Coordinates of C-alpha atoms in Angstrom, one line a residue:
Chain C
M2 CA -1.8 -22.7 22.4
N3 CA 0.0 -25.4 24.2
R4 CA -3.2 -27.6 24.2
K5 CA -3.5 -27.0 20.6
K6 CA 0.1 -27.9 20.0
L7 CA -0.4 -31.1 22.0
I8 CA -3.5 -32.2 20.0
G9 CA -1.6 -31.4 16.8
N10 CA 1.4 -33.5 17.7
A11 CA -0.7 -36.4 18.9
F12 CA -2.6 -36.3 15.6
R13 CA 0.7 -36.2 13.6
I14 CA 2.0 -39.2 15.5
V15 CA -1.2 -41.2 14.8
V16 CA -1.0 -40.3 11.0
Y17 CA 2.7 -41.3 10.9
A18 CA 2.1 -44.5 12.6
L19 CA -0.8 -45.4 10.2
V20 CA 1.5 -44.6 7.2
I21 CA 4.3 -46.7 8.5
G22 CA 2.0 -49.5 9.5
F23 CA 0.5 -49.4 5.9
F24 CA 4.0 -49.6 4.4
I25 CA 5.0 -52.5 6.5
W26 CA 1.8 -54.3 5.6
A27 CA 2.4 -53.6 1.9
L28 CA 6.0 -54.6 2.0
S29 CA 5.4 -57.8 4.0
N30 CA 2.8 -58.9 1.5
Q31 CA 5.2 -58.0 -1.3
Y32 CA 2.7 -55.5 -2.7
L33 CA 5.4 -53.0 -3.8
S34 CA 7.6 -55.6 -5.4
Y35 CA 6.7 -54.7 -9.1
I36 CA 8.6 -51.4 -8.6
W37 CA 11.8 -53.4 -8.1
S38 CA 11.1 -56.4 -10.2
D39 CA 9.8 -54.5 -13.1
S40 CA 11.7 -51.2 -12.5
S41 CA 12.2 -50.4 -16.3
T42 CA 8.4 -50.3 -16.8
F43 CA 7.8 -48.4 -13.5
L44 CA 10.3 -45.7 -14.6
V45 CA 8.6 -45.4 -18.0
L46 CA 5.2 -45.0 -16.4
L47 CA 6.5 -42.5 -13.8
R48 CA 8.1 -40.5 -16.5
Q49 CA 4.8 -40.6 -18.5
H50 CA 2.8 -39.6 -15.4
S51 CA 5.2 -36.7 -14.7
E52 CA 5.1 -35.5 -18.3
L53 CA 1.3 -35.5 -18.4
V54 CA 1.2 -33.5 -15.2
L55 CA 4.0 -31.1 -16.1
V56 CA 2.8 -30.3 -19.7
S57 CA -0.9 -29.8 -18.7
S58 CA -0.1 -27.8 -15.6
I59 CA 2.3 -25.5 -17.3
L60 CA -0.1 -24.9 -20.1
A61 CA -2.9 -24.3 -17.7
I62 CA -0.8 -21.8 -15.7
L63 CA 0.2 -20.0 -19.0
I64 CA -3.4 -19.6 -20.0
A65 CA -5.3 -19.3 -16.7
V66 CA -3.1 -16.6 -15.0
P67 CA -3.0 -14.1 -17.9
A68 CA -6.7 -14.8 -18.5
G69 CA -7.4 -13.9 -14.8
I70 CA -5.3 -10.8 -15.1
L71 CA -7.0 -9.7 -18.4
I72 CA -10.6 -10.3 -17.1
T73 CA -9.9 -8.1 -13.9
R74 CA -8.8 -5.1 -16.1
P75 CA -11.6 -2.4 -16.2
R76 CA -12.0 -2.9 -19.9
F77 CA -13.0 -6.6 -19.7
R78 CA -14.6 -6.5 -16.3
K79 CA -18.1 -6.9 -17.8
A80 CA -17.2 -10.2 -19.3
E81 CA -16.0 -11.6 -15.9
W82 CA -19.3 -13.4 -15.1
L83 CA -19.4 -15.0 -18.5
V84 CA -15.9 -16.4 -18.5
T85 CA -16.2 -17.6 -14.9
N86 CA -19.5 -19.4 -15.7
I87 CA -18.0 -21.0 -18.7
V88 CA -14.9 -22.2 -16.7
N89 CA -17.2 -23.3 -13.8
F90 CA -19.3 -25.3 -16.2
G91 CA -16.2 -27.0 -17.5
Q92 CA -15.4 -28.1 -14.0
T93 CA -18.8 -29.7 -13.3
I94 CA -18.4 -32.2 -16.1
P95 CA -16.8 -35.4 -14.5
S96 CA -13.1 -35.8 -15.4
L97 CA -13.8 -39.2 -16.9
A98 CA -16.4 -37.7 -19.2
V99 CA -14.0 -34.9 -20.3
L100 CA -11.5 -37.7 -21.3
A101 CA -14.1 -39.6 -23.1
L102 CA -15.3 -36.5 -25.0
M103 CA -11.8 -35.5 -26.0
I104 CA -11.3 -39.1 -27.6
S105 CA -13.9 -38.1 -30.1
V106 CA -12.1 -35.0 -31.1
L107 CA -8.4 -35.8 -30.5
G108 CA -8.3 -39.6 -30.8
I109 CA -6.4 -41.8 -28.4
G110 CA -3.1 -41.0 -26.8
F111 CA -0.9 -38.6 -24.9
Q112 CA -2.2 -35.4 -26.3
T113 CA -5.9 -36.3 -25.5
A114 CA -4.9 -36.9 -21.8
V115 CA -2.9 -33.7 -21.6
F116 CA -5.6 -31.6 -23.2
A117 CA -8.3 -33.0 -20.7
L118 CA -5.9 -32.5 -17.7
F119 CA -5.2 -29.0 -19.0
I120 CA -9.0 -28.1 -19.2
Y121 CA -9.4 -29.5 -15.8
S122 CA -6.6 -27.4 -14.2
L123 CA -7.8 -24.1 -15.6
L124 CA -10.6 -23.4 -13.1
P125 CA -8.7 -23.5 -9.8
I126 CA -5.9 -21.3 -11.2
F127 CA -8.2 -18.9 -13.0
R128 CA -10.6 -18.6 -10.1
N129 CA -7.8 -18.0 -7.5
T130 CA -6.1 -15.4 -9.8
V131 CA -9.3 -13.5 -10.1
A132 CA -10.1 -13.8 -6.5
G133 CA -6.6 -12.6 -5.5
L134 CA -6.8 -9.6 -7.8
D135 CA -10.3 -8.7 -6.7
T136 CA -9.6 -8.8 -3.0
I137 CA -6.8 -6.2 -3.2
D138 CA -7.8 -3.0 -1.3
K139 CA -9.2 -0.6 -3.8
N140 CA -7.6 2.3 -1.8
L141 CA -4.2 0.8 -2.7
I142 CA -5.0 1.0 -6.4
D143 CA -6.4 4.5 -5.9
A144 CA -3.2 5.6 -4.1
A145 CA -1.0 4.0 -6.8
K146 CA -2.9 5.8 -9.5
G147 CA -2.9 9.1 -7.7
M148 CA 0.9 8.9 -7.4
G149 CA 1.2 8.6 -11.1
M150 CA 1.9 4.9 -11.6
R151 CA 1.1 3.6 -15.1
P152 CA -1.3 0.6 -15.3
Y153 CA 1.5 -2.0 -16.0
Q154 CA 3.4 -0.6 -13.0
I155 CA 0.3 -1.0 -10.8
L156 CA -0.1 -4.5 -12.0
F157 CA 3.5 -5.7 -11.5
R158 CA 4.4 -3.7 -8.3
I159 CA 1.1 -3.7 -6.5
E160 CA -1.5 -6.1 -7.8
L161 CA 0.5 -9.2 -8.5
P162 CA 2.8 -9.2 -5.4
N163 CA -0.3 -8.7 -3.2
S164 CA -2.3 -11.4 -4.9
A165 CA 0.6 -13.9 -5.3
Y166 CA -0.5 -15.9 -2.2
S167 CA -3.9 -16.6 -3.7
I168 CA -2.6 -17.2 -7.3
L169 CA 0.1 -19.7 -6.0
A170 CA -2.5 -21.5 -3.8
G171 CA -4.6 -22.0 -6.9
I172 CA -1.7 -23.4 -8.9
R173 CA -1.0 -25.8 -6.0
T174 CA -4.5 -27.0 -5.8
A175 CA -4.6 -27.6 -9.6
V176 CA -1.2 -29.5 -9.6
V177 CA -2.1 -31.7 -6.7
L178 CA -5.5 -32.6 -8.3
N179 CA -4.0 -33.0 -11.6
I180 CA -1.5 -35.6 -10.2
G181 CA -4.4 -37.7 -9.1
T182 CA -6.6 -37.2 -12.1
A183 CA -3.6 -38.1 -14.4
A184 CA -4.1 -41.7 -13.3
L185 CA -7.2 -41.6 -15.6
A186 CA -5.1 -41.0 -18.6
Y187 CA -4.8 -44.8 -18.9
V188 CA -8.4 -44.9 -20.1
V189 CA -7.5 -42.8 -23.1
G190 CA -4.3 -44.6 -23.8
G191 CA -2.2 -41.7 -22.3
G192 CA 0.0 -44.0 -20.1
G193 CA 1.2 -43.0 -16.7
L194 CA 1.0 -44.8 -13.4
G195 CA -2.7 -45.3 -14.0
V196 CA -1.8 -48.2 -16.2
W197 CA -0.7 -50.3 -13.2
I198 CA -3.7 -49.0 -11.0
F199 CA -6.2 -50.1 -13.6
T200 CA -4.5 -53.3 -14.3
G201 CA -4.6 -54.0 -10.6
I202 CA -8.2 -53.4 -10.5
Q203 CA -8.9 -55.5 -13.4
L204 CA -6.8 -58.5 -12.2
F205 CA -7.7 -58.1 -8.6
D206 CA -3.9 -57.7 -8.1
N207 CA -3.1 -55.6 -5.0
G208 CA 0.5 -55.7 -6.1
F209 CA 0.0 -53.7 -9.3
L210 CA -2.7 -51.5 -7.6
I211 CA -0.5 -50.4 -4.8
S212 CA 2.7 -50.2 -6.8
G213 CA 0.8 -47.7 -9.0
A214 CA -1.1 -45.9 -6.3
I215 CA 1.6 -45.2 -3.7
P216 CA 3.9 -43.5 -6.1
V217 CA 1.0 -41.2 -7.2
T218 CA 0.2 -40.4 -3.7
L219 CA 3.9 -39.6 -2.9
M220 CA 4.1 -37.5 -5.9
A221 CA 1.1 -35.4 -4.9
I222 CA 2.4 -35.0 -1.3
G223 CA 5.8 -34.0 -2.8
A224 CA 4.4 -31.5 -5.2
D225 CA 2.2 -30.0 -2.4
Y226 CA 5.3 -29.6 -0.2
L227 CA 7.5 -28.1 -2.9
L228 CA 4.9 -25.6 -4.0
R229 CA 4.2 -24.6 -0.4
K230 CA 8.0 -23.9 -0.2
A231 CA 7.7 -21.8 -3.5
E232 CA 5.0 -19.7 -1.9
Y233 CA 7.2 -19.0 1.0
V234 CA 9.9 -17.7 -1.4
L235 CA 7.7 -15.9 -3.9
V236 CA 5.1 -14.2 -1.8
P237 CA 6.5 -10.9 -0.3
K238 CA 6.5 -10.9 3.5
G239 CA 4.0 -8.1 3.9
S240 CA 1.3 -9.6 1.8
R241 CA 1.9 -13.1 3.2
Q242 CA 0.7 -12.1 6.7
E243 CA -2.2 -10.2 5.2
A244 CA -3.3 -13.1 3.2
R245 CA -3.4 -15.4 6.4
T246 CA -5.6 -12.9 8.5
Chain D
M7 CA -1.4 28.0 -7.0
I8 CA -4.5 26.2 -8.2
T9 CA -7.2 28.0 -10.1
F10 CA -10.6 26.5 -10.7
N11 CA -12.4 28.1 -13.6
Q12 CA -16.2 27.4 -13.7
V13 CA -15.5 23.7 -13.0
T14 CA -18.5 21.3 -13.4
K15 CA -18.7 17.5 -12.9
Q16 CA -21.6 15.6 -14.3
Y17 CA -22.0 11.8 -14.0
N18 CA -23.8 10.0 -16.9
G19 CA -25.1 13.4 -18.2
S20 CA -27.6 13.5 -15.4
S21 CA -26.5 14.0 -11.8
T22 CA -24.3 17.0 -11.2
A23 CA -21.6 16.5 -8.5
V24 CA -19.9 19.9 -8.8
K25 CA -21.6 23.0 -10.3
N26 CA -19.6 26.0 -11.7
V27 CA -17.0 26.1 -9.0
D28 CA -14.7 29.1 -9.3
F29 CA -12.0 29.7 -6.9
T30 CA -8.2 30.0 -6.3
V31 CA -5.9 28.3 -3.8
D32 CA -3.0 30.7 -3.2
Q33 CA 0.6 29.6 -3.2
G34 CA 1.7 28.1 0.1
K35 CA -1.8 28.1 1.6
I36 CA -4.0 25.4 3.0
V37 CA -7.6 25.4 1.7
V38 CA -10.0 23.0 3.4
L39 CA -13.0 21.7 1.4
L40 CA -15.7 21.3 4.0
G41 CA -19.2 20.1 3.7
P42 CA -21.7 17.3 4.5
S43 CA -21.1 13.9 2.8
G44 CA -22.0 13.9 -0.9
C45 CA -21.4 17.7 -1.3
G46 CA -18.8 17.0 -4.0
K47 CA -15.7 17.9 -2.0
T48 CA -13.8 14.6 -2.7
T49 CA -14.9 14.8 -6.4
L50 CA -13.5 18.3 -6.6
L51 CA -10.2 17.2 -5.1
R52 CA -9.9 14.2 -7.4
M53 CA -10.5 16.4 -10.5
V54 CA -7.2 18.2 -9.7
N55 CA -5.0 15.1 -10.4
R56 CA -7.5 13.9 -13.0
L57 CA -8.6 10.8 -11.1
E58 CA -11.9 12.2 -12.1
S59 CA -12.5 13.9 -15.4
I60 CA -13.7 17.5 -15.7
T61 CA -17.0 17.8 -17.6
E62 CA -16.8 21.5 -18.1
G63 CA -14.3 24.3 -17.1
E64 CA -10.6 24.0 -16.4
I65 CA -8.2 23.6 -13.5
I66 CA -5.0 25.7 -13.8
I67 CA -2.0 24.5 -11.7
D68 CA 0.9 26.9 -11.6
N69 CA 0.0 28.4 -15.0
D70 CA -0.5 24.9 -16.7
N71 CA -4.0 23.8 -17.6
S72 CA -4.3 20.3 -16.2
K73 CA -6.0 19.2 -19.4
D74 CA -2.9 19.9 -21.5
L75 CA -0.6 17.8 -19.2
D76 CA -0.1 14.1 -19.5
A77 CA -2.2 12.6 -16.6
I78 CA 0.7 10.5 -15.3
E79 CA 3.2 13.3 -15.4
L80 CA 0.7 15.6 -13.7
R81 CA 0.1 13.1 -10.9
R82 CA 3.8 12.6 -10.2
K83 CA 4.0 16.4 -9.5
I84 CA 1.1 16.4 -7.1
G85 CA 1.3 14.9 -3.6
Y86 CA -1.6 12.7 -2.8
V87 CA -2.7 11.5 0.7
I88 CA -5.8 9.4 1.4
Q89 CA -7.7 8.5 4.6
S90 CA -6.7 4.9 4.7
N91 CA -3.0 5.8 4.2
G92 CA -2.7 3.5 1.2
L93 CA 0.7 2.1 2.1
F94 CA 1.6 -0.9 0.0
P95 CA 1.9 -4.0 2.3
N96 CA 4.4 -5.7 0.0
M97 CA 6.9 -2.9 0.2
T98 CA 9.0 -1.6 3.1
I99 CA 8.5 1.9 4.6
E100 CA 11.5 3.2 2.5
E101 CA 10.3 1.6 -0.7
N102 CA 6.7 3.1 0.0
V103 CA 8.0 6.6 0.6
M104 CA 10.3 6.5 -2.4
I105 CA 7.7 5.4 -4.9
V106 CA 7.4 8.7 -6.8
P107 CA 11.1 9.5 -6.8
D108 CA 11.6 5.9 -8.1
L109 CA 9.1 6.6 -10.9
L110 CA 10.9 9.8 -11.7
G111 CA 14.2 7.9 -11.9
W112 CA 16.1 9.6 -9.0
S113 CA 19.6 8.2 -8.2
K114 CA 20.0 5.9 -5.2
K115 CA 22.0 8.5 -3.4
K116 CA 19.5 11.3 -3.9
K117 CA 16.6 8.9 -2.8
K118 CA 18.5 7.9 0.4
E119 CA 19.2 11.6 1.3
R120 CA 15.6 12.6 0.7
F121 CA 14.3 9.6 2.7
N122 CA 16.5 10.5 5.7
Y123 CA 15.4 14.2 5.5
L124 CA 11.7 13.2 5.3
M125 CA 12.0 10.8 8.2
K126 CA 13.7 13.5 10.3
L127 CA 10.7 15.8 9.5
I128 CA 8.3 13.4 11.2
G129 CA 10.7 12.4 13.9
L130 CA 11.1 8.7 13.1
D131 CA 14.5 7.0 12.8
A132 CA 15.2 6.4 9.2
K133 CA 17.5 3.5 9.7
D134 CA 15.2 1.7 12.1
Y135 CA 11.9 2.4 10.3
G136 CA 13.2 2.1 6.7
K137 CA 13.3 -1.7 6.6
R138 CA 10.1 -2.2 8.4
L139 CA 6.8 -3.2 6.8
P140 CA 3.7 -0.9 7.1
Q141 CA 1.8 -3.4 9.2
E142 CA 4.5 -3.2 11.9
L143 CA 3.7 0.5 12.5
S144 CA 0.8 2.0 14.5
G145 CA -2.0 3.8 12.8
G146 CA -0.6 7.2 13.6
Q147 CA 2.9 6.2 12.3
Q148 CA 1.4 4.8 9.1
Q149 CA -0.5 8.0 8.4
R150 CA 2.6 10.1 9.1
I151 CA 4.4 7.9 6.5
G152 CA 1.4 8.4 4.1
V153 CA 2.0 12.2 4.5
V154 CA 5.8 12.1 3.9
R155 CA 5.3 9.7 0.9
A156 CA 3.2 12.5 -0.7
L157 CA 6.0 14.9 0.0
A158 CA 8.7 12.6 -1.3
A159 CA 9.3 14.2 -4.7
D160 CA 8.9 17.7 -3.2
P161 CA 5.8 18.4 -5.2
P162 CA 4.5 22.1 -5.2
V163 CA 0.9 20.9 -4.7
M164 CA -0.6 18.6 -2.3
L165 CA -4.2 17.0 -2.3
M166 CA -5.2 15.4 1.0
D167 CA -8.4 13.5 1.2
E168 CA -9.4 13.3 4.9
P169 CA -5.9 12.3 5.8
F170 CA -6.5 12.2 9.6
G171 CA -10.1 11.0 9.5
A172 CA -9.3 7.4 10.6
L173 CA -7.3 8.3 13.6
D174 CA -8.5 8.6 17.2
P175 CA -9.0 12.2 18.5
I176 CA -5.8 12.4 20.6
I177 CA -3.4 11.1 17.9
R178 CA -5.3 13.2 15.3
E179 CA -4.7 16.4 17.1
K180 CA -1.1 15.6 17.5
I181 CA -0.5 14.7 13.9
Q182 CA -2.5 17.9 12.9
D183 CA -0.1 20.0 15.0
E184 CA 3.0 18.2 13.5
F185 CA 1.7 18.7 10.0
L186 CA 1.2 22.4 10.6
A187 CA 4.7 22.6 11.7
I188 CA 5.9 20.7 8.7
Q189 CA 3.9 23.0 6.4
R190 CA 5.4 26.1 8.0
E191 CA 8.8 24.6 6.7
V192 CA 7.7 23.2 3.3
K193 CA 5.1 25.8 2.4
K194 CA 3.1 23.6 -0.1
T195 CA -0.1 24.7 -1.8
I196 CA -2.6 22.3 -0.1
L197 CA -6.2 21.3 -1.0
F198 CA -7.5 19.4 2.0
V199 CA -10.8 17.5 2.3
S200 CA -12.5 17.3 5.7
H201 CA -15.9 16.9 7.2
D202 CA -14.7 17.9 10.7
I203 CA -15.4 21.7 11.4
D204 CA -12.8 21.7 14.2
E205 CA -10.2 20.3 11.9
A206 CA -11.1 22.8 9.2
I207 CA -10.8 25.8 11.6
K208 CA -7.5 24.5 12.8
M209 CA -5.9 23.6 9.5
A210 CA -7.3 26.2 7.0
D211 CA -6.0 29.5 5.8
K212 CA -9.3 29.5 3.9
I213 CA -12.3 27.3 4.1
M214 CA -14.5 26.4 1.2
L215 CA -18.0 25.3 2.4
L216 CA -19.7 23.2 -0.2
R217 CA -23.3 22.0 -0.5
D218 CA -24.7 19.8 -3.4
G219 CA -21.7 20.7 -5.5
E220 CA -22.0 24.5 -5.1
I221 CA -19.9 26.9 -3.2
M222 CA -21.7 28.3 0.0
Q223 CA -18.9 30.5 1.1
Y224 CA -15.2 30.7 0.5
D225 CA -13.4 32.7 3.3
T226 CA -11.0 32.7 6.2
P227 CA -12.3 30.6 9.2
S228 CA -13.0 33.7 11.3
E229 CA -14.8 35.6 8.5
M230 CA -16.8 32.5 7.9
M231 CA -17.9 32.3 11.6
M232 CA -18.3 36.0 12.1
H233 CA -20.1 36.8 8.8
P234 CA -21.8 33.7 7.4
K235 CA -23.2 34.5 4.0
N236 CA -26.3 32.5 4.4
E237 CA -28.4 30.3 6.7
F238 CA -26.6 27.1 5.7
V239 CA -23.2 28.4 6.6
S240 CA -24.4 29.7 10.0
Q241 CA -26.2 26.5 10.7
F242 CA -23.3 24.4 9.6
F243 CA -20.9 26.1 12.1
G244 CA -23.6 26.0 14.7
K245 CA -24.8 28.1 17.6
D246 CA -21.6 27.6 19.4
R247 CA -19.5 29.1 16.5
A248 CA -18.5 32.0 18.8
I249 CA -16.9 29.5 21.2
K250 CA -15.4 27.6 18.2
S251 CA -14.0 30.8 16.9
L252 CA -12.1 31.2 20.2
S253 CA -9.6 28.6 19.0
L254 CA -8.6 31.1 16.3
H255 CA -7.3 33.5 19.0
T256 CA -4.5 33.0 21.4
V257 CA -3.8 34.3 24.9
K258 CA -1.3 36.7 23.3
N259 CA -4.1 38.2 21.2
L260 CA -6.1 38.9 24.3
E261 CA -3.1 40.3 26.1
E262 CA -2.6 42.8 23.3
V263 CA -6.2 43.9 23.3
I264 CA -7.3 44.1 26.8
G265 CA -4.3 43.0 28.8
L266 CA -3.9 40.3 31.4
A267 CA -5.0 40.3 35.1
Q268 CA -2.8 40.5 38.1
M269 CA -1.7 37.2 39.5
D270 CA -3.4 36.3 42.8
E271 CA -0.5 34.8 44.7
S272 CA -2.7 33.6 47.5
I273 CA -4.4 30.9 45.4
Q274 CA -2.6 27.6 45.6
D275 CA -2.1 25.0 42.8
T276 CA -3.0 27.2 39.9
K277 CA -2.2 25.8 36.5
T278 CA -0.1 27.6 34.0
I279 CA -0.6 28.0 30.3
N280 CA 1.6 29.2 27.4
V281 CA 1.0 32.6 25.9
H282 CA 0.6 31.1 22.5
Q283 CA -2.2 28.6 23.5
D284 CA -5.5 29.3 21.9
L285 CA -8.4 30.7 24.0
R286 CA -10.6 27.7 23.5
N287 CA -8.2 25.5 25.3
T288 CA -7.6 28.1 27.9
L289 CA -11.4 28.4 28.5
S290 CA -11.8 24.6 28.9
M291 CA -8.9 24.7 31.4
L292 CA -10.5 27.4 33.4
L293 CA -13.8 25.6 33.5
N294 CA -12.2 22.3 34.6
Q295 CA -10.4 23.5 37.6
E296 CA -11.2 24.8 41.1
A297 CA -9.3 28.1 40.9
D298 CA -10.6 31.2 39.1
Q299 CA -7.3 31.9 37.3
V300 CA -4.7 30.3 35.1
I301 CA -1.1 31.7 35.2
V302 CA 0.2 32.7 31.8
T303 CA 3.8 32.0 31.0
N304 CA 6.0 33.2 28.1
D305 CA 8.2 30.9 26.1
E306 CA 11.0 31.2 28.6
G307 CA 8.6 29.9 31.3
G308 CA 8.4 33.3 33.1
K309 CA 5.0 34.2 34.6
I310 CA 3.6 37.2 32.9
G311 CA 0.1 37.5 34.4
S312 CA -3.0 35.5 34.8
I313 CA -6.2 35.0 32.8
T314 CA -9.7 34.5 34.1
I315 CA -13.1 33.5 32.7
D316 CA -14.3 37.1 33.0
L317 CA -11.3 38.3 30.7
V318 CA -12.1 35.6 28.1
Q319 CA -15.8 36.6 28.2
K320 CA -14.7 40.3 27.8
Y321 CA -12.5 39.5 24.9
L322 CA -15.2 37.4 23.3
H323 CA -17.7 40.2 23.7
F324 CA -15.6 43.1 22.4
E325 CA -13.4 41.4 19.9
I326 CA -15.4 38.5 18.5
K327 CA -19.1 39.4 19.0
G328 CA -18.2 43.0 18.1
K329 CA -17.2 41.8 14.7
M330 CA -20.0 39.5 14.4
S331 CA -22.7 42.2 14.6
V332 CA -21.4 45.7 15.2
S333 CA -24.9 47.2 15.4
Q334 CA -25.8 45.4 18.6
E335 CA -22.8 46.4 20.5
G336 CA -22.9 50.1 19.6

C-alpha cells in the first residue's frame, strides 16, 4: 500500500513537472500569445467549440440512454444484437470520414459538425447503458418483481440507480472524446478551436497550433474532472462500491 | 390457506415441469417442498405469486383465485424470500425492509413503528442498522433482513425459496431456530422450498416430496419417514431415516413413554442437556463423550434424571420402529 502510494506520488510529480516545463517552454517562445493578442477571436472559437460539444453530447445522451433502456426491456431484447451491431459499425468509420459523408447530406457548417459528433458519441453511451443494465444481478429483479413492484418502479428504483455508475462512465468517455474530435469540425466549416490548430498545421506556426491545442486539452481534462465529481454525487453509495469491485 | 387444484405447468407446450398437483397448505402451517433439483418445486412456488404462469388448474389463496387478482396487488400481499437475499445495494436496510409498505403507501409513522418491531423480532438494533447498507452486514444478517423484509407488510402468506441455502451450517441452524421462534409469534401460512432433508424435517409441519413435477408423498415428517408410500420416498430419506426421525422427538417425549434413568453420581464431568432437546442431538452428545450418561435438566436448571444410549435405543425400538413396521415387533 505504502509502496504503491510512493510510486503514485512520484509519477504524479513527474507528470506535473513535464506539464509545467511544457508551459514554460510554450510561454517563453510566446506560443500562447495569440490567446491574449487576439482574445476576441479566441473567445468566439472557444464558444463555438463548447457549443459543438454541448449540443452534440446532450443530443447523444438524450437518444442513447433511452435507447439503451428500451433495448434491455424483455420485449425488445431480441433486437439488441442488431442495434448494437449497427452502432458498432458506425463507430468503425473514421471520424473524418463521418464528417466528409455528412457534408454530402447536410452541406457545410455547424449543423453538419454537430450531427457527426452526435453520431460519434452514441456508441460509448449506448454500450455502457446496456452493459450497466445487463450486469444487474437477476435475483434483484426477481425479488423486486416478487414483492409487487411495477416495471417502471423496478427501472427507476433498482435498475437505473444500480447502473448509474456505468452509464455515467459512458457519458464521460463520450464527452471527453467529443471535445478532442470537435477540433475536426474545422474541416466542414463548423468552427471551434480546430480553426487555429489546422491554421497552425498549414502555416507551420506553432503559436496558432498550441494556442488551439492547449485549450482543447484543458477542456477535456476539466470535463473529465467535473463528470467524475458528478458521478460521486449521482451514484448511490451502495452501488458505487459494488461497481468498483 | 393455499389450495392447489390440479395445477399443471408446461413449457413451450412440450416439457412438463409440474403435473396435476393437488394439495392444501393449512392456515399458519409451514409446508416444505422437497425434492431433487429439477423436480419442479421452485416452479410450483413461483406459480403462487404468478412469477410463473399456470398452464392448467388453479391456485386459491384465502378464498381468492389467484387468476382473478391483479398480479401486482397479489404479490404485495405475499411475502417473498429468495436464496440470495435479494437486498438492493442502493438502498439502506430500512429502505429495503420498508419496500412493500412504501409501495402500499403507508404513512411515515406507521412504517417507522413497523420497522422497529421487525428489527426487534430478529434482535438487531433498529437505529444502528437502519441506516446501514446491505453490503455492510454479514451474510447471516443479510438473510435475516431478507426474511423480515418479506414480513414487512404483514402478509398472511409467505413464499421462501431456499432462504437459508447459501449460509454456512452453523449460521443456518441458528437462523432456522430464530425463524421458527418468529413463526410461533406471527403464524404465517408458509410454502418453503428446500433440497435439504434435515432442514425439511426441522422446519416442516408437512413435507411435500416431489419428483419430475409429481407428488410422491404429502405428509408430516414422521409419517413420511415411518410410512414411506413408495420406493422413491424411502430412498430419498435414506437408510438412516430412523436416526433422522430422532430429531422429531425430544427427551421429554422419551421421559413420558419409558422414563429417565437414575443419575449415577459417581461419574465425574457428565454433561447436561435440556429436556426439550431433540433425541438426535442427545444421541450425538452421548456418542461424543466418555461417560455413559447425560444429565437431563428442566427449564429451571434442576436435574431430573439421566439418559443413556440404551434408553435412546429402547425408545427408538418401541416408539419409532414399532410405528414403522408393527408386524416385526409383535
